[in-house]
């Protein structure tokens, strides 16, 4: 069966929907990082996005298009905050299903934007089943907007890539690689649509935690692989499988998935904090860790121009300090 999928047109439409609402986040560079790796790195800093992550883009696009009668979703935190803020701005009631162990800052942000939260045990319960039960308690017009496997969510996330590529092209800079974190695949599939249309020679590389390598295994096997909830400090990538839409787009547009350790994520957190003065959550460090790994392996050659997406910066400060001070991270 041929599945209808979002296209670059959906990214363009989303960019119009979020214009003046979502921030056009900065592109950061670091001479220290360039010297370390021998490549030129351009960092799209979505940690400076509204609600603290790229998720606001897809959330606002989706709620504004189909969720004006009430919204239900599930999320470990960043999609939750994005949906909650988008719903607040649009005058919509949002209900969010969140794991009991979600970072406190993400729970506080979600509540602060006015959403209702239903908690579940991510290691013992299936969140789709929890969502089905909760939906039955909500008004009939309520719409479910998942974190990644959704037409308008994918289109919204693709605006990250559109902005990065257009900004660099305006300065005659053309990327050889772009590194993107992978959880359910919404961000990388959306960005890959922009890359396909605007910079087809750019190689799209996904990066996920070693403990949660379902995307890597899925692309290698040609079918969606389901895993148990991975134990990793990258809470934004503790997904169990890709979405059907994201998988189909990734099969076509993503060249490779690499995996990295939690320690490599901590190394990235330290670098961003010490050298670039940015607080970046563990999931937000996946892309940099992947770039470092492929430079070391020789896959990325010296002199390459590389885009790196920081997905978000929502991290409890106490947990952040614990992680950057640790030599043996505990998920």
Coordinates of C-alpha atoms in Angstrom, one line a residue:
X1 CA 0.0 0.0 0.0
X2 CA 1.3 3.4 -1.0
X3 CA 1.1 5.8 1.9
X4 CA 0.4 9.6 1.5
X5 CA 3.3 11.5 3.1
X6 CA 4.1 15.1 3.9
X7 CA 6.2 16.9 1.3
X8 CA 8.3 20.0 1.2
X9 CA 5.2 22.0 0.4
X10 CA 3.9 21.1 3.9
X11 CA 7.1 22.5 5.4
X12 CA 6.6 25.7 3.4
X13 CA 3.0 25.9 4.6
X14 CA 4.1 25.4 8.2
X15 CA 6.7 28.1 7.9
X16 CA 3.9 30.5 7.0
X17 CA 1.7 29.3 9.9
X18 CA 4.4 29.7 12.6
X19 CA 5.8 33.0 11.1
X20 CA 6.0 35.6 13.9
X21 CA 5.0 33.0 16.5
X22 CA 7.9 30.7 16.7
X23 CA 11.4 32.1 17.0
X24 CA 13.8 32.0 14.1
X25 CA 16.6 30.5 16.2
X26 CA 20.2 31.5 15.8
X27 CA 22.9 29.6 14.0
X28 CA 26.0 29.3 16.3
X29 CA 29.6 28.6 15.4
X30 CA 32.6 27.7 17.6
X31 CA 36.2 28.1 16.5
X32 CA 37.2 25.7 19.2
X33 CA 34.9 23.0 17.9
X34 CA 36.0 23.6 14.3
X35 CA 39.7 23.3 15.3
X36 CA 39.0 20.2 17.4
X37 CA 37.2 18.4 14.5
X38 CA 38.9 19.9 11.4
X39 CA 35.5 20.7 9.9
X40 CA 33.2 23.8 9.9
X41 CA 30.2 23.3 12.2
X42 CA 27.0 25.3 12.0
X43 CA 24.8 24.8 15.0
X44 CA 21.0 25.4 14.8
X45 CA 20.2 26.3 18.4
X46 CA 16.6 25.2 19.0
X47 CA 17.3 25.4 22.8
X48 CA 16.4 29.0 22.3
X49 CA 13.0 28.2 20.7
X50 CA 9.8 29.0 22.6
X51 CA 9.1 26.3 25.2
X52 CA 12.8 25.4 25.0
X53 CA 12.8 23.0 22.0
X54 CA 12.0 22.5 18.4
X55 CA 8.8 20.8 19.4
X56 CA 6.9 24.1 19.5
X57 CA 7.1 24.4 15.7
X58 CA 5.2 21.2 15.0
X59 CA 2.9 21.6 17.9
X60 CA 1.7 25.1 16.9
X61 CA 1.4 24.1 13.3
X62 CA -0.7 21.0 14.3
X63 CA -2.9 22.7 16.9
X64 CA -3.7 25.6 14.7
X65 CA -4.7 23.3 11.8
X66 CA -6.7 20.6 13.5
X67 CA -6.8 20.9 17.3
X68 CA -9.0 23.9 18.0
X69 CA -11.6 21.9 19.8
X70 CA -9.2 20.4 22.4
X71 CA -6.0 18.4 22.2
X72 CA -4.7 15.2 23.7
X73 CA -1.1 14.0 23.4
X74 CA 1.6 12.0 25.2
X75 CA 5.2 13.1 25.7
X76 CA 8.2 12.8 27.9
X77 CA 8.3 16.6 28.1
X78 CA 9.3 18.7 25.1
X79 CA 6.3 17.9 22.9
X80 CA 4.2 18.3 26.0
X81 CA 5.4 21.8 26.6
X82 CA 5.1 22.7 22.9
X83 CA 1.5 21.5 22.7
X84 CA 0.7 23.2 26.0
X85 CA 2.0 26.5 24.9
X86 CA 0.5 26.3 21.4
X87 CA -2.9 25.4 23.0
X88 CA -2.6 28.4 25.4
X89 CA -1.9 30.8 22.6
X90 CA -4.8 29.4 20.6
X91 CA -7.2 29.2 23.5
X92 CA -7.5 25.5 23.4
X93 CA -7.6 23.0 26.4
X94 CA -4.7 20.5 26.3
X95 CA -4.4 17.2 28.1
X96 CA -1.0 15.6 28.3
X97 CA 0.0 12.1 29.2
X98 CA 3.5 12.2 30.8
X99 CA 5.7 9.6 32.4
X100 CA 6.0 9.7 36.1
X101 CA 9.7 10.2 35.9
X102 CA 9.6 13.1 33.4
X103 CA 12.1 15.9 34.2
X104 CA 10.6 18.2 36.8
X105 CA 11.3 21.3 34.7
X106 CA 9.3 19.8 31.8
X107 CA 6.4 19.0 34.0
X108 CA 6.5 22.5 35.5
X109 CA 6.6 24.1 32.1
X110 CA 3.7 22.0 30.9
X111 CA 1.6 22.9 33.9
X112 CA 2.7 26.5 33.7
X113 CA 1.2 26.7 30.2
X114 CA -2.1 25.6 31.5
X115 CA -2.3 21.9 30.4
X116 CA -3.8 19.1 32.4
X117 CA -1.4 16.2 33.0
X118 CA -2.2 12.5 33.3
X119 CA 0.8 10.5 34.6
X120 CA 1.8 6.9 33.6
X121 CA 4.7 4.5 34.1
X122 CA 6.7 4.4 30.9
X123 CA 8.4 1.1 31.9
X124 CA 5.2 -0.8 32.8
X125 CA 2.4 0.7 30.7
X126 CA 1.9 1.2 27.0
X127 CA 1.2 4.9 26.4
X128 CA -1.0 4.3 23.3
X129 CA -3.3 2.2 25.6
X130 CA -3.2 4.9 28.2
X131 CA -4.1 7.5 25.6
X132 CA -7.1 5.4 24.4
X133 CA -8.4 5.3 28.0
X134 CA -7.9 9.0 28.6
X135 CA -9.5 10.0 25.2
X136 CA -12.8 8.3 26.3
X137 CA -13.0 10.8 29.3
X138 CA -12.6 13.9 27.1
X139 CA -15.0 15.9 25.0
X140 CA -15.9 14.1 21.7
X141 CA -14.3 16.9 19.6
X142 CA -10.9 16.4 21.2
X143 CA -8.1 15.6 18.7
X144 CA -5.1 13.4 19.4
X145 CA -1.8 14.9 18.2
X146 CA 1.1 12.5 18.6
X147 CA 4.7 13.7 19.1
X148 CA 6.0 12.7 15.7
X149 CA 3.8 10.5 13.5
X150 CA 1.6 13.4 12.3
X151 CA 1.4 15.3 9.0
X152 CA 1.4 18.8 10.5
X153 CA 3.9 17.9 13.2
X154 CA 6.4 16.7 10.6
X155 CA 5.8 19.8 8.4
X156 CA 6.4 22.1 11.4
X157 CA 9.6 20.3 12.4
X158 CA 10.9 20.6 8.9
X159 CA 11.1 24.4 9.3
X160 CA 14.2 23.9 11.4
X161 CA 16.0 22.6 8.3
X162 CA 14.4 25.1 6.0
X163 CA 15.7 28.0 8.1
X164 CA 19.2 26.6 8.5
X165 CA 19.7 25.9 4.8
X166 CA 18.2 29.2 3.6
X167 CA 20.3 31.2 6.0
X168 CA 23.5 29.4 5.1
X169 CA 22.8 29.6 1.3
X170 CA 22.3 33.4 1.7
X171 CA 26.0 33.4 2.7
X172 CA 27.0 31.0 0.0
X173 CA 27.5 28.2 2.5
X174 CA 26.5 24.7 1.4
X175 CA 26.4 21.9 3.9
X176 CA 28.0 18.5 3.2
X177 CA 26.3 16.9 6.2
X178 CA 23.5 17.6 8.6
X179 CA 23.3 15.7 11.9
X180 CA 19.9 15.3 13.6
X181 CA 18.8 13.5 16.8
X182 CA 16.3 10.7 16.4
X183 CA 13.5 9.7 18.7
X184 CA 10.3 9.0 16.9
X185 CA 11.7 10.6 13.7
X186 CA 9.6 13.7 13.4
X187 CA 12.5 16.2 13.4
X188 CA 14.8 14.3 11.1
X189 CA 12.0 13.4 8.6
X190 CA 10.8 17.0 8.4
X191 CA 14.3 18.3 8.1
X192 CA 15.1 15.7 5.4
X193 CA 12.2 17.1 3.3
X194 CA 13.8 20.5 3.4
X195 CA 17.2 19.1 2.6
X196 CA 15.8 17.1 -0.4
X197 CA 14.2 20.2 -1.8
X198 CA 16.8 22.9 -1.0
X199 CA 20.2 21.1 -0.7
X200 CA 19.9 17.6 -2.2
X201 CA 23.7 17.0 -2.1
X202 CA 23.6 17.3 1.7
X203 CA 23.9 14.0 3.5
X204 CA 21.4 13.5 6.4
X205 CA 22.7 11.6 9.4
X206 CA 20.5 10.6 12.3
X207 CA 21.9 10.0 15.8
X208 CA 20.2 8.0 18.6
X209 CA 21.3 6.6 22.0
X210 CA 23.1 3.2 22.0
X211 CA 20.4 1.9 24.4
X212 CA 17.6 2.9 22.0
X213 CA 18.9 1.9 18.6
X214 CA 15.5 1.1 17.1
X215 CA 15.8 3.6 14.2
X216 CA 19.2 2.2 13.2
X217 CA 17.8 -1.3 13.2
X218 CA 14.7 -0.3 11.4
X219 CA 16.5 1.3 8.5
X220 CA 18.9 -1.7 8.3
X221 CA 16.1 -4.3 8.3
X222 CA 13.7 -2.3 6.1
X223 CA 10.8 -2.5 8.7
X224 CA 9.9 -0.8 11.9
X225 CA 11.6 -2.4 14.9
X226 CA 9.9 -2.2 18.3
X227 CA 12.0 -2.1 21.5
X228 CA 11.4 -1.8 25.2
X229 CA 11.7 1.7 26.6
X230 CA 15.5 2.3 26.5
X231 CA 17.3 3.4 29.7
X232 CA 19.3 6.4 28.7
X233 CA 19.8 10.0 30.0
X234 CA 18.4 11.2 26.6
X235 CA 14.8 11.2 27.8
X236 CA 13.6 12.9 24.6
X237 CA 14.8 9.8 22.7
X238 CA 13.3 7.1 24.9
X239 CA 10.9 6.1 22.2
X240 CA 10.1 2.5 21.4
X241 CA 9.7 2.7 17.7
X242 CA 9.5 5.1 14.7
X243 CA 6.2 6.2 13.2
X244 CA 4.9 4.8 10.0
X245 CA 5.2 8.2 8.2
X246 CA 8.5 9.1 9.7
X247 CA 9.9 5.7 8.8
X248 CA 8.9 5.9 5.1
X249 CA 10.4 9.4 4.8
X250 CA 13.6 8.3 6.6
X251 CA 14.0 5.3 4.3
X252 CA 14.2 7.6 1.4
X253 CA 16.1 10.6 2.7
X254 CA 18.3 9.5 5.6
X255 CA 21.7 8.1 4.7
X256 CA 22.7 6.6 8.0
X257 CA 21.9 6.3 11.7
X258 CA 24.7 6.3 14.2
X259 CA 24.5 5.5 17.9
X260 CA 26.3 7.2 20.8
X261 CA 26.8 6.5 24.5
X262 CA 25.4 8.5 27.4
X263 CA 29.0 9.5 28.3
X264 CA 29.4 11.1 24.8
X265 CA 26.2 13.1 25.5
X266 CA 27.7 14.3 28.8
X267 CA 30.8 15.3 26.9
X268 CA 28.6 17.4 24.6
X269 CA 26.7 19.0 27.5
X270 CA 30.1 20.0 29.0
X271 CA 31.3 21.5 25.7
X272 CA 28.2 23.5 25.2
X273 CA 28.2 24.7 28.7
X274 CA 31.9 25.5 29.1
X275 CA 32.7 26.8 25.6
X276 CA 29.4 28.1 24.2
X277 CA 27.7 29.1 27.4
X278 CA 24.5 27.2 26.6
X279 CA 22.5 24.7 28.7
X280 CA 21.6 21.8 26.4
X281 CA 19.7 18.8 27.5
X282 CA 21.2 15.3 26.9
X283 CA 18.9 14.6 23.9
X284 CA 20.0 17.9 22.4
X285 CA 23.6 16.7 22.4
X286 CA 23.0 13.7 20.2
X287 CA 23.8 15.4 16.9
X288 CA 27.1 16.8 18.1
X289 CA 28.1 13.4 19.6
X290 CA 27.3 11.8 16.2
X291 CA 29.4 14.3 14.3
X292 CA 32.3 13.7 16.6
X293 CA 32.0 10.0 16.2
X294 CA 32.0 10.1 12.4
X295 CA 34.9 12.6 12.3
X296 CA 36.9 10.2 14.4
X297 CA 36.0 7.2 12.2
X298 CA 37.0 9.2 9.1
X299 CA 33.4 9.1 7.6
X300 CA 33.3 12.9 7.7
X301 CA 36.4 14.3 6.0
X302 CA 38.4 17.3 7.1
X303 CA 37.1 20.6 5.7
X304 CA 33.5 19.3 5.5
X305 CA 30.7 21.8 6.3
X306 CA 28.4 20.2 8.9
X307 CA 25.1 21.3 10.3
X308 CA 24.2 20.2 13.8
X309 CA 20.8 20.5 15.4
X310 CA 20.5 21.2 19.1
X311 CA 16.9 19.9 19.7
X312 CA 16.3 21.5 23.1
X313 CA 17.6 22.8 26.4
X314 CA 15.0 21.7 28.9
X315 CA 16.9 20.1 31.8
X316 CA 16.4 20.2 35.5
X317 CA 19.4 22.3 36.8
X318 CA 20.0 19.8 39.6
X319 CA 20.1 16.9 37.1
X320 CA 22.2 19.0 34.7
X321 CA 24.8 19.6 37.4
X322 CA 24.8 16.0 38.5
X323 CA 25.4 14.8 34.9
X324 CA 28.2 17.2 34.0
X325 CA 29.9 16.3 37.2
X326 CA 29.6 12.6 36.8
X327 CA 32.0 10.1 35.2
X328 CA 29.5 7.3 35.4
X329 CA 26.0 8.6 34.2
X330 CA 22.9 6.9 35.6
X331 CA 19.9 7.0 33.3

